[in-house]
PDB file of C-alpha atoms in Angstrom:
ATOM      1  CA  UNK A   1       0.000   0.000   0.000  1.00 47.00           C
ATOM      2  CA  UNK A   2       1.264   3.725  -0.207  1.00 47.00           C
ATOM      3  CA  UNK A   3       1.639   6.149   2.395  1.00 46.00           C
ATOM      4  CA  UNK A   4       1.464  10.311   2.347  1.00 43.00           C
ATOM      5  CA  UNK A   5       4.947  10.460   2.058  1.00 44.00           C
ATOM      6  CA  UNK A   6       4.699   9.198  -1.520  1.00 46.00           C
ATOM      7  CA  UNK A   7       1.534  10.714  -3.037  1.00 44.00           C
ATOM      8  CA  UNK A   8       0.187  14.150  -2.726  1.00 45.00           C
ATOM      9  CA  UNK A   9      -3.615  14.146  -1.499  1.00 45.00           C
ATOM     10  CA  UNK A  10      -5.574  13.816  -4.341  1.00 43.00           C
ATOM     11  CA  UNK A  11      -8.544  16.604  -5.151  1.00 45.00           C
ATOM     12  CA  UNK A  12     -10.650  16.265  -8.015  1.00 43.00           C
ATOM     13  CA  UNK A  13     -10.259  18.251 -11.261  1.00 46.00           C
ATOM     14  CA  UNK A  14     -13.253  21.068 -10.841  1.00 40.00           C
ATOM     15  CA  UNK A  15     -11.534  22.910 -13.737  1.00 44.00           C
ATOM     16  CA  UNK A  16     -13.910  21.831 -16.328  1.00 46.00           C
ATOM     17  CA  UNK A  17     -17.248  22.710 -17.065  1.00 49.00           C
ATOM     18  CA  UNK A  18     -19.568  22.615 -14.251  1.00 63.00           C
ATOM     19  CA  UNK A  19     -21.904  20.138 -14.794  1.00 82.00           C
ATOM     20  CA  UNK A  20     -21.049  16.461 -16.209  1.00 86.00           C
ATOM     21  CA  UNK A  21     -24.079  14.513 -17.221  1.00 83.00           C
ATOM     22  CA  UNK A  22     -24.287  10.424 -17.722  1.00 83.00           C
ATOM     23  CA  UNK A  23     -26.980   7.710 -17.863  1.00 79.00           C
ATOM     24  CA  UNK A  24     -29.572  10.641 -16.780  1.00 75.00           C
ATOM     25  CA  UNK A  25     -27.676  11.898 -13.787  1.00 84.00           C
ATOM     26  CA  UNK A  26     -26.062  14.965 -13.157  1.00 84.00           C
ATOM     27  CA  UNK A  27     -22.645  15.518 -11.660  1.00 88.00           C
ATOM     28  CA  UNK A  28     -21.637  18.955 -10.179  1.00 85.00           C
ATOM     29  CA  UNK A  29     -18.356  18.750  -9.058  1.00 83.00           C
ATOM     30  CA  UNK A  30     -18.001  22.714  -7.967  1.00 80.00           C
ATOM     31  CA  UNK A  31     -20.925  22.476  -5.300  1.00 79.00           C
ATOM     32  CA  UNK A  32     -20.570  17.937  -5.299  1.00 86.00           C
ATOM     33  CA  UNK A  33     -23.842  17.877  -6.121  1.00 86.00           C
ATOM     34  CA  UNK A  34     -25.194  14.614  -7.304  1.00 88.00           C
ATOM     35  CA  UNK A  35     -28.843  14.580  -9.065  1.00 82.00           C
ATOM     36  CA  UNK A  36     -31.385  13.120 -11.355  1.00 74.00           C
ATOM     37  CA  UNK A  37     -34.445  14.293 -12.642  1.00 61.00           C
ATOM     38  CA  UNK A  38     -34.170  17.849 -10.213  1.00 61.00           C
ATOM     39  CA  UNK A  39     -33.947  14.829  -7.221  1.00 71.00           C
ATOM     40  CA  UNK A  40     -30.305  15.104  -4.960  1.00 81.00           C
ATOM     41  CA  UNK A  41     -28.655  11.551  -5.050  1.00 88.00           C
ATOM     42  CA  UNK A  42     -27.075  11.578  -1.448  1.00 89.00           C
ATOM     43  CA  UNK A  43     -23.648  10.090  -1.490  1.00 92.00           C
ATOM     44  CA  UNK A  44     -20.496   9.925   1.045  1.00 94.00           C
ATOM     45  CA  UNK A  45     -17.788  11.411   0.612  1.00 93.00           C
ATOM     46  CA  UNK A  46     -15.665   8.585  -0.869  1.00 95.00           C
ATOM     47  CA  UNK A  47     -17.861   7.393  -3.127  1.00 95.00           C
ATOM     48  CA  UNK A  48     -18.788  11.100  -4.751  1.00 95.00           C
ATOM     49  CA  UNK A  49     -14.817  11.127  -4.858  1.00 95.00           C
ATOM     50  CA  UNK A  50     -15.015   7.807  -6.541  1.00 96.00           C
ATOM     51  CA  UNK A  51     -17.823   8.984  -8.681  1.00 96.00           C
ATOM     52  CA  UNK A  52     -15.627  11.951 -10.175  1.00 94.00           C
ATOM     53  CA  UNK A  53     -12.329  10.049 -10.694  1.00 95.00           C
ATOM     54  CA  UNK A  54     -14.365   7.009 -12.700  1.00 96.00           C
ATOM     55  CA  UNK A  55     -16.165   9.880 -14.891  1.00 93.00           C
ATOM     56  CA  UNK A  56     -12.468  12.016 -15.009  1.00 92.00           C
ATOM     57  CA  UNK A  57     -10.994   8.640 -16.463  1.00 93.00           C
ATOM     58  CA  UNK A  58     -13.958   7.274 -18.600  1.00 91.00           C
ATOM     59  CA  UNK A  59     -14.074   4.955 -20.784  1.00 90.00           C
ATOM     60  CA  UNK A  60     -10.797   3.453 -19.046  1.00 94.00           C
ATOM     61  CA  UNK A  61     -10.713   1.040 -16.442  1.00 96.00           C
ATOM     62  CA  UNK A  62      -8.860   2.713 -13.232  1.00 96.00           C
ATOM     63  CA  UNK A  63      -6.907   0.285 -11.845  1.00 96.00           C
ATOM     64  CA  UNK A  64      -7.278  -0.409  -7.921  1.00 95.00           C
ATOM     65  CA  UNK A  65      -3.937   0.867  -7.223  1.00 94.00           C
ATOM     66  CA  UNK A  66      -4.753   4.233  -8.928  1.00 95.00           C
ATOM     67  CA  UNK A  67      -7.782   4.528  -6.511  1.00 95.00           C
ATOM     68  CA  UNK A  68      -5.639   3.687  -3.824  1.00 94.00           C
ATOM     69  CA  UNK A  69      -3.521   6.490  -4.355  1.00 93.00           C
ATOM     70  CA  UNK A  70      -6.089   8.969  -5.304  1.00 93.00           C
ATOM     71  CA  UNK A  71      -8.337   8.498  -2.605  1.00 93.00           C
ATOM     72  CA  UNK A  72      -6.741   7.166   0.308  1.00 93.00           C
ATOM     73  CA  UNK A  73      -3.494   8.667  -0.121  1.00 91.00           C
ATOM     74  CA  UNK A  74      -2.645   9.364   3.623  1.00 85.00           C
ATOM     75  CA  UNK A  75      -3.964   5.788   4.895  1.00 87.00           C
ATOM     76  CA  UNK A  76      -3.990   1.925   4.761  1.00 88.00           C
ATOM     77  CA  UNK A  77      -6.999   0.509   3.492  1.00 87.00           C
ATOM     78  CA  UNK A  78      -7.401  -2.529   1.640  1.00 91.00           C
ATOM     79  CA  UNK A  79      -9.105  -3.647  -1.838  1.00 92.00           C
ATOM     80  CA  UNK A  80     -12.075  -4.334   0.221  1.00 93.00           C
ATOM     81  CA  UNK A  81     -12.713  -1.044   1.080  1.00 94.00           C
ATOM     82  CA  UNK A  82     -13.035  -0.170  -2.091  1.00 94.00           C
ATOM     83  CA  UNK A  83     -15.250  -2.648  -3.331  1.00 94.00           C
ATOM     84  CA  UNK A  84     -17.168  -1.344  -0.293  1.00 95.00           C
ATOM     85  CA  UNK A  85     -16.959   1.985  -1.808  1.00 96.00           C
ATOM     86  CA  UNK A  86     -18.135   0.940  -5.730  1.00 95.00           C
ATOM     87  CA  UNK A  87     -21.193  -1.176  -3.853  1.00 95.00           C
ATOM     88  CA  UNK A  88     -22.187   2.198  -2.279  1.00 94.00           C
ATOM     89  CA  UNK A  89     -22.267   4.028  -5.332  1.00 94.00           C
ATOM     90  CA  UNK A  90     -23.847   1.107  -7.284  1.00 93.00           C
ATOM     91  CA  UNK A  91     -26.750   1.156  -5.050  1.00 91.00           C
ATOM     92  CA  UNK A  92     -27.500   4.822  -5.081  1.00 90.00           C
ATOM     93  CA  UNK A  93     -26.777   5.613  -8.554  1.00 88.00           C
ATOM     94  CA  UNK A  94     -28.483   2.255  -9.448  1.00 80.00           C
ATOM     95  CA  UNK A  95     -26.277  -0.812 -10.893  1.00 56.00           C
ATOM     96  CA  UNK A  96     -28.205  -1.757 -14.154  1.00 50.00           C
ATOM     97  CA  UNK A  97     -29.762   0.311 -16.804  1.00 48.00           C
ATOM     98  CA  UNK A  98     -30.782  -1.524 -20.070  1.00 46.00           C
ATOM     99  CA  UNK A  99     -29.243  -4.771 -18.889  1.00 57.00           C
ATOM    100  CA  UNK A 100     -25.583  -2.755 -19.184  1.00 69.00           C
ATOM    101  CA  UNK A 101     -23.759  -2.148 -15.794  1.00 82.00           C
ATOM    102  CA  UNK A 102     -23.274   1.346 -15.016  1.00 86.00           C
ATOM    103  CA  UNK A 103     -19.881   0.522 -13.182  1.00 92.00           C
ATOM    104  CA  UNK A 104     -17.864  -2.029 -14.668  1.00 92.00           C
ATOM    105  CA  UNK A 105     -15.652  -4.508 -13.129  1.00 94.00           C
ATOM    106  CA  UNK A 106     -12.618  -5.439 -14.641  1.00 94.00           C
ATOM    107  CA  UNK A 107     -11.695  -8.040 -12.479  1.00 93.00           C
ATOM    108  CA  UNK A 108      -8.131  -8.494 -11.247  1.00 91.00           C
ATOM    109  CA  UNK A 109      -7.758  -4.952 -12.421  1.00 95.00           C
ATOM    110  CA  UNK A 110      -9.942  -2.086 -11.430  1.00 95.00           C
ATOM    111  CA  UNK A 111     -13.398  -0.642 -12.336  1.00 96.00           C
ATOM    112  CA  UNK A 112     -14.791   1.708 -14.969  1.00 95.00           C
ATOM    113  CA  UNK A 113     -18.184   4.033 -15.833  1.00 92.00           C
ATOM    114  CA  UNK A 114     -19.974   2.461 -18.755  1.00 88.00           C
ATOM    115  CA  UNK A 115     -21.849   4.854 -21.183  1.00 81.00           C
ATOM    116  CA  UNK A 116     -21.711   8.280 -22.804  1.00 79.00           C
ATOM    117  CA  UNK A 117     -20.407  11.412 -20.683  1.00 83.00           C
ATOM    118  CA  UNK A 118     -21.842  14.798 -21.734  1.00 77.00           C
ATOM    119  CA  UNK A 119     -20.779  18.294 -20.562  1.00 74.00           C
ATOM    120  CA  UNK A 120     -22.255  21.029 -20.231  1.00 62.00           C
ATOM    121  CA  UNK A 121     -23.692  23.935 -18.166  1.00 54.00           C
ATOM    122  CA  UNK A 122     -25.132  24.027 -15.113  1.00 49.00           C
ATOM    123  CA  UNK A 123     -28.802  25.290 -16.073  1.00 47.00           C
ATOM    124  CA  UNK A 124     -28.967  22.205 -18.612  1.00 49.00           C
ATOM    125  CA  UNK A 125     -31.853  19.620 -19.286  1.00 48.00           C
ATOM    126  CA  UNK A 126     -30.367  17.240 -16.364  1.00 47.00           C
ATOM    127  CA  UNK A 127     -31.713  19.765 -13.691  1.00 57.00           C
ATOM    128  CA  UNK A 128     -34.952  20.788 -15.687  1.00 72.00           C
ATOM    129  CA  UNK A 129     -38.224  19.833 -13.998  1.00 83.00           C
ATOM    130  CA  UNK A 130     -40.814  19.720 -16.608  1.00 89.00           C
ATOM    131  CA  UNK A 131     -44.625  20.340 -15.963  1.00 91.00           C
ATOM    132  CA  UNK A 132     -48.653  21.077 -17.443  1.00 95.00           C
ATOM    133  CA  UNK A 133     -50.165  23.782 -15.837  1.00 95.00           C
ATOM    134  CA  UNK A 134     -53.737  24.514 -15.991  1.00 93.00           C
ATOM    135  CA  UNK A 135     -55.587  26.524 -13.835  1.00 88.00           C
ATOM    136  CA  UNK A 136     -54.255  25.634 -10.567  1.00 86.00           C
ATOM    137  CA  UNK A 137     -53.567  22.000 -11.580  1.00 88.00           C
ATOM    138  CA  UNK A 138     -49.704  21.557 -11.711  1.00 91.00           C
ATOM    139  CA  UNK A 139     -49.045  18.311 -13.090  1.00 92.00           C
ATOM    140  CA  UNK A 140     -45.261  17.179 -12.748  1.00 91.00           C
ATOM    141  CA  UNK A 141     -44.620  15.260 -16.139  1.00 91.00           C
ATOM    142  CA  UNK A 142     -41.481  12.098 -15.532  1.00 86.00           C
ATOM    143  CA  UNK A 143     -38.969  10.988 -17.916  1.00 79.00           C
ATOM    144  CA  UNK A 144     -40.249   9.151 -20.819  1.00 83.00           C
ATOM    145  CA  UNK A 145     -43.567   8.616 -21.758  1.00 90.00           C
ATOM    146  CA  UNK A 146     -46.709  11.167 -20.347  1.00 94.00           C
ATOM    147  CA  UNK A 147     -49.670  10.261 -21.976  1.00 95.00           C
ATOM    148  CA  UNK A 148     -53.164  12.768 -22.163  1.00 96.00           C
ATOM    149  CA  UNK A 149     -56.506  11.768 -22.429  1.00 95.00           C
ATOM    150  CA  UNK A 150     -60.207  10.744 -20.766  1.00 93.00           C
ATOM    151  CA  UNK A 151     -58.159   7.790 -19.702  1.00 93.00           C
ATOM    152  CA  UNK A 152     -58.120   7.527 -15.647  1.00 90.00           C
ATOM    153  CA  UNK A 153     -54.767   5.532 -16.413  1.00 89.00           C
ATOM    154  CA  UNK A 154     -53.352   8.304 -18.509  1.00 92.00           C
ATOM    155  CA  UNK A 155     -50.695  10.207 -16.808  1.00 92.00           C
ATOM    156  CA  UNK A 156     -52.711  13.583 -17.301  1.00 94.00           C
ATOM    157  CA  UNK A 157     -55.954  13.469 -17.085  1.00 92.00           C
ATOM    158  CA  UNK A 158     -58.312  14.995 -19.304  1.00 91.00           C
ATOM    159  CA  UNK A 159     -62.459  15.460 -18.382  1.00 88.00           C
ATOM    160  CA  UNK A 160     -63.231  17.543 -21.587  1.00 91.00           C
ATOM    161  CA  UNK A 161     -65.681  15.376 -23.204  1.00 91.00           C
ATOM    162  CA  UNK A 162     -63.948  16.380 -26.989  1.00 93.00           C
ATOM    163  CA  UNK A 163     -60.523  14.673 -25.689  1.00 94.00           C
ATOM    164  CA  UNK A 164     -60.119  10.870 -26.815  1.00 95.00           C
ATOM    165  CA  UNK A 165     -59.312   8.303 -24.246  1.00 94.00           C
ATOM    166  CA  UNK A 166     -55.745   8.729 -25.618  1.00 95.00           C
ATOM    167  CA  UNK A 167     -55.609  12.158 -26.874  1.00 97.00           C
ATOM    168  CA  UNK A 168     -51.911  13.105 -27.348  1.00 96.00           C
ATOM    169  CA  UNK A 169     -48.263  12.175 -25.828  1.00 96.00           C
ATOM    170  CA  UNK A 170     -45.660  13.909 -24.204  1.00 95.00           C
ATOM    171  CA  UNK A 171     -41.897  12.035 -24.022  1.00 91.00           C
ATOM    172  CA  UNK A 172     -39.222  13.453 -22.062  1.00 85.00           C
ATOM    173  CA  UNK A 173     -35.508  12.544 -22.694  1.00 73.00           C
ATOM    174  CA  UNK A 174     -32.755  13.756 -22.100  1.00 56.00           C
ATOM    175  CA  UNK A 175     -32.284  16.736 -23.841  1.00 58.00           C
ATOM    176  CA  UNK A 176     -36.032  17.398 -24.891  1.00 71.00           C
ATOM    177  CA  UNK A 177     -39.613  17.182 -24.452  1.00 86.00           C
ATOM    178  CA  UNK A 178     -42.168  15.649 -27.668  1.00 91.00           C
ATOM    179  CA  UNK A 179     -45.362  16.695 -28.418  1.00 95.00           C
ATOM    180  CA  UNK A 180     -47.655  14.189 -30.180  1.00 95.00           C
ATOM    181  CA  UNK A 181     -50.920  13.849 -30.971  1.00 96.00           C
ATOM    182  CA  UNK A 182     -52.137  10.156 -30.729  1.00 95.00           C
ATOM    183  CA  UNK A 183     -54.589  10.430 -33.657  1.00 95.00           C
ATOM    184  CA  UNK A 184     -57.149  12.337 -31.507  1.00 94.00           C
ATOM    185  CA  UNK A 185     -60.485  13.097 -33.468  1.00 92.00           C
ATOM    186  CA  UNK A 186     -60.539  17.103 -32.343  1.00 92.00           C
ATOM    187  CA  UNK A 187     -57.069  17.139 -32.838  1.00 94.00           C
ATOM    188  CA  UNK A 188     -54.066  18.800 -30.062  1.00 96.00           C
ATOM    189  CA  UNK A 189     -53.501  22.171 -30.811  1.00 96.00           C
ATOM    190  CA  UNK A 190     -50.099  23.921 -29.421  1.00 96.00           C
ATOM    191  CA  UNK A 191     -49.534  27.540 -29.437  1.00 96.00           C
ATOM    192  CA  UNK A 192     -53.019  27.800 -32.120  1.00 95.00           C
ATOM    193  CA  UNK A 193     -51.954  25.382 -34.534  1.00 94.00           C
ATOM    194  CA  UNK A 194     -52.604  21.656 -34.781  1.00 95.00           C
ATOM    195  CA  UNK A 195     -49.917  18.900 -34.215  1.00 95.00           C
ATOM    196  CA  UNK A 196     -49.606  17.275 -37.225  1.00 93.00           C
ATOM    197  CA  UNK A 197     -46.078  15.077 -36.294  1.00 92.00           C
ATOM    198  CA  UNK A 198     -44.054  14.987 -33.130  1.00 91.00           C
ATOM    199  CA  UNK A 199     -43.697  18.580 -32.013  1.00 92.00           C
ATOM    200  CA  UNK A 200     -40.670  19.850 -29.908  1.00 87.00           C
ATOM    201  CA  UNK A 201     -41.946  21.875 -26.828  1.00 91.00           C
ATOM    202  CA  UNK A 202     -40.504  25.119 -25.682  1.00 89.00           C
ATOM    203  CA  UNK A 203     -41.048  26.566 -21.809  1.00 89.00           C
ATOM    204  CA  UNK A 204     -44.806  28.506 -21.891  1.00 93.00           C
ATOM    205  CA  UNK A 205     -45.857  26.856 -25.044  1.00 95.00           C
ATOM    206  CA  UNK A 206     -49.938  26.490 -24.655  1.00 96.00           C
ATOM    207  CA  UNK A 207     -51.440  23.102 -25.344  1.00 97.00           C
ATOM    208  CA  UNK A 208     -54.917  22.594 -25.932  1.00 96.00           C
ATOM    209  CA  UNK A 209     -56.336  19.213 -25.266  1.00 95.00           C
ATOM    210  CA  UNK A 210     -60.267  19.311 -25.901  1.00 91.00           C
ATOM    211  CA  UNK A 211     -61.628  22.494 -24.348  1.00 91.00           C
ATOM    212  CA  UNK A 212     -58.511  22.067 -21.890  1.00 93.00           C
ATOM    213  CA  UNK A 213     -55.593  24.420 -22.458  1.00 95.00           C
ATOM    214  CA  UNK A 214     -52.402  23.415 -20.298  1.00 96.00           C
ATOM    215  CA  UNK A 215     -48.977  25.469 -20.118  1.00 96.00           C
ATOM    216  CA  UNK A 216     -45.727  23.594 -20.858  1.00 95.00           C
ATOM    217  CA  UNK A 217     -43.519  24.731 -17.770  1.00 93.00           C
ATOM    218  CA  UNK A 218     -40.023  23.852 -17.298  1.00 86.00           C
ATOM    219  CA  UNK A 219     -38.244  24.833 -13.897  1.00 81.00           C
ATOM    220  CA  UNK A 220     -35.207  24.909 -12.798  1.00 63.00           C
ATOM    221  CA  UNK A 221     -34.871  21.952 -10.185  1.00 52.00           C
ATOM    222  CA  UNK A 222     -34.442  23.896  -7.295  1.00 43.00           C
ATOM    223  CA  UNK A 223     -38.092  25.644  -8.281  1.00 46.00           C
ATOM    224  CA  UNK A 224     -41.240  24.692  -6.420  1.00 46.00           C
ATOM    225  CA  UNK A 225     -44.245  23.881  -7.568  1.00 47.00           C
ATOM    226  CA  UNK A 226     -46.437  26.876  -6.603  1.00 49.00           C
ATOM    227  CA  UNK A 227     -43.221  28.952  -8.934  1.00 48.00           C
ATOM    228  CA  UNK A 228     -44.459  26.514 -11.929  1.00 53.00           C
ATOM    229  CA  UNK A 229     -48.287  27.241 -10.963  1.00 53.00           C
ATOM    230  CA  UNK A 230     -47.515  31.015 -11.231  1.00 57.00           C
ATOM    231  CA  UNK A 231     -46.045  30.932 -13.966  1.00 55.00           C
ATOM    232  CA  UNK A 232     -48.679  29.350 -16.033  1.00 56.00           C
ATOM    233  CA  UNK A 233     -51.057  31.833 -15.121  1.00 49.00           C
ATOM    234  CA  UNK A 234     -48.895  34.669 -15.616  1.00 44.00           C
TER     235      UNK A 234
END
């Protein structure tokens, strides 16, 4: 093992840009804050330390020696204390996404992050919180698929007798948010005009489902909801 007379303490490189997004989380090293969809991901010490260095390093496997040095430069541990430390993170951040592990083992060796690594700043989609608005109905809208209608299963609900059981579809990914209507017999209208093929949403568009007009909010993910509900009747 190594001792602090042989490695300086290691820090993590801030220098970048602010905010380093992967597999739908959000990494901000400057304030080591850890989130995904506008929701904190609440992490030790070591393991947000971890975190940074396997992201820093990505796509190559850091050995166990490296991590060694880089995070416990001033004391003993063993190779089980880092496992300990990857099992952490693998529970909070979540160990499987699409049947792909989002920290590899390389075993014998060391471990790596799996997937694409954006950058970018700190205002970006990864801390958006994305929302309907109508009246003083604030409707929080997740990640993927939102659909609109007279359906009680449908994520938004819709009592104007001219909306279909499936009237229209809102998708959230990543970087965006899809307006589409689902072959609705009165049609979705956004901003006046009907949605003929998936529509890309903008903050304060107006969306009318039936005789039902919602607002298309998107907050910052430190925003509350009553800032969304003003907002949309602003």
């Amino acid at each position: 093992m190594h001792g602090a007379h042989e490695h300086p303490r290691y820090t993590p490189d801030v220098s970048g840009p602010p905010v380093v997004r992967f597999r739908g989380f959000a990494l901000d090293a400057g304030r080591r804050i850890v989130s995904r969809d506008g929701r904190r991901v609440h992490l030790t010490r070591k393991a947000f330390d971890l975190l940074t260095t396997l992201i820093e390093q990505a796509p190559r496997v850091v050995s166990k020696d490296e991590l060694h040095r880089r995070l416990w430069p001033d004391t003993f541990v063993t190779d089980a204390t880092i496992a300990g430390v990857v099992k952490e993170l693998r529970r909070a951040l979540g160990n499987q996404q699409s049947g792909e592990p989002l920290i590899r083992t390389a075993h014998g060796v060391g471990f790596a992050l799996t997937g694409t690594i954006h950058t970018g700043d700190r205002d970006g989609p990864a801390d958006a919180i994305y929302w309907l608005v109508s009246g003083r109905r604030c409707l929080r809208l997740g990640q993927g698929v939102n659909d609109i209608g007279r359906d009680p299963c449908a994520t938004v609900y819709s009592d104007s007798p001219q909306a279909s059981r499936l009237h229209a579809r809102i998708t959230i990914s990543y970087d965006a948010a899809t307006l589409e209507d689902l072959g609705s017999k009165n049609h979705t209208l956004v901003n006046d005009r009907p949605v003929t093929e998936p529509t890309q949403l903008s903050d304060g568009d107006a969306i009318q489902i039936g005789t039902t007009v919602f607002v298309f909010r998107v907050t910052n993910s430190l925003a509350s909801t009553e800032t969304a509900a003003n907002s949309g009747t602003s």
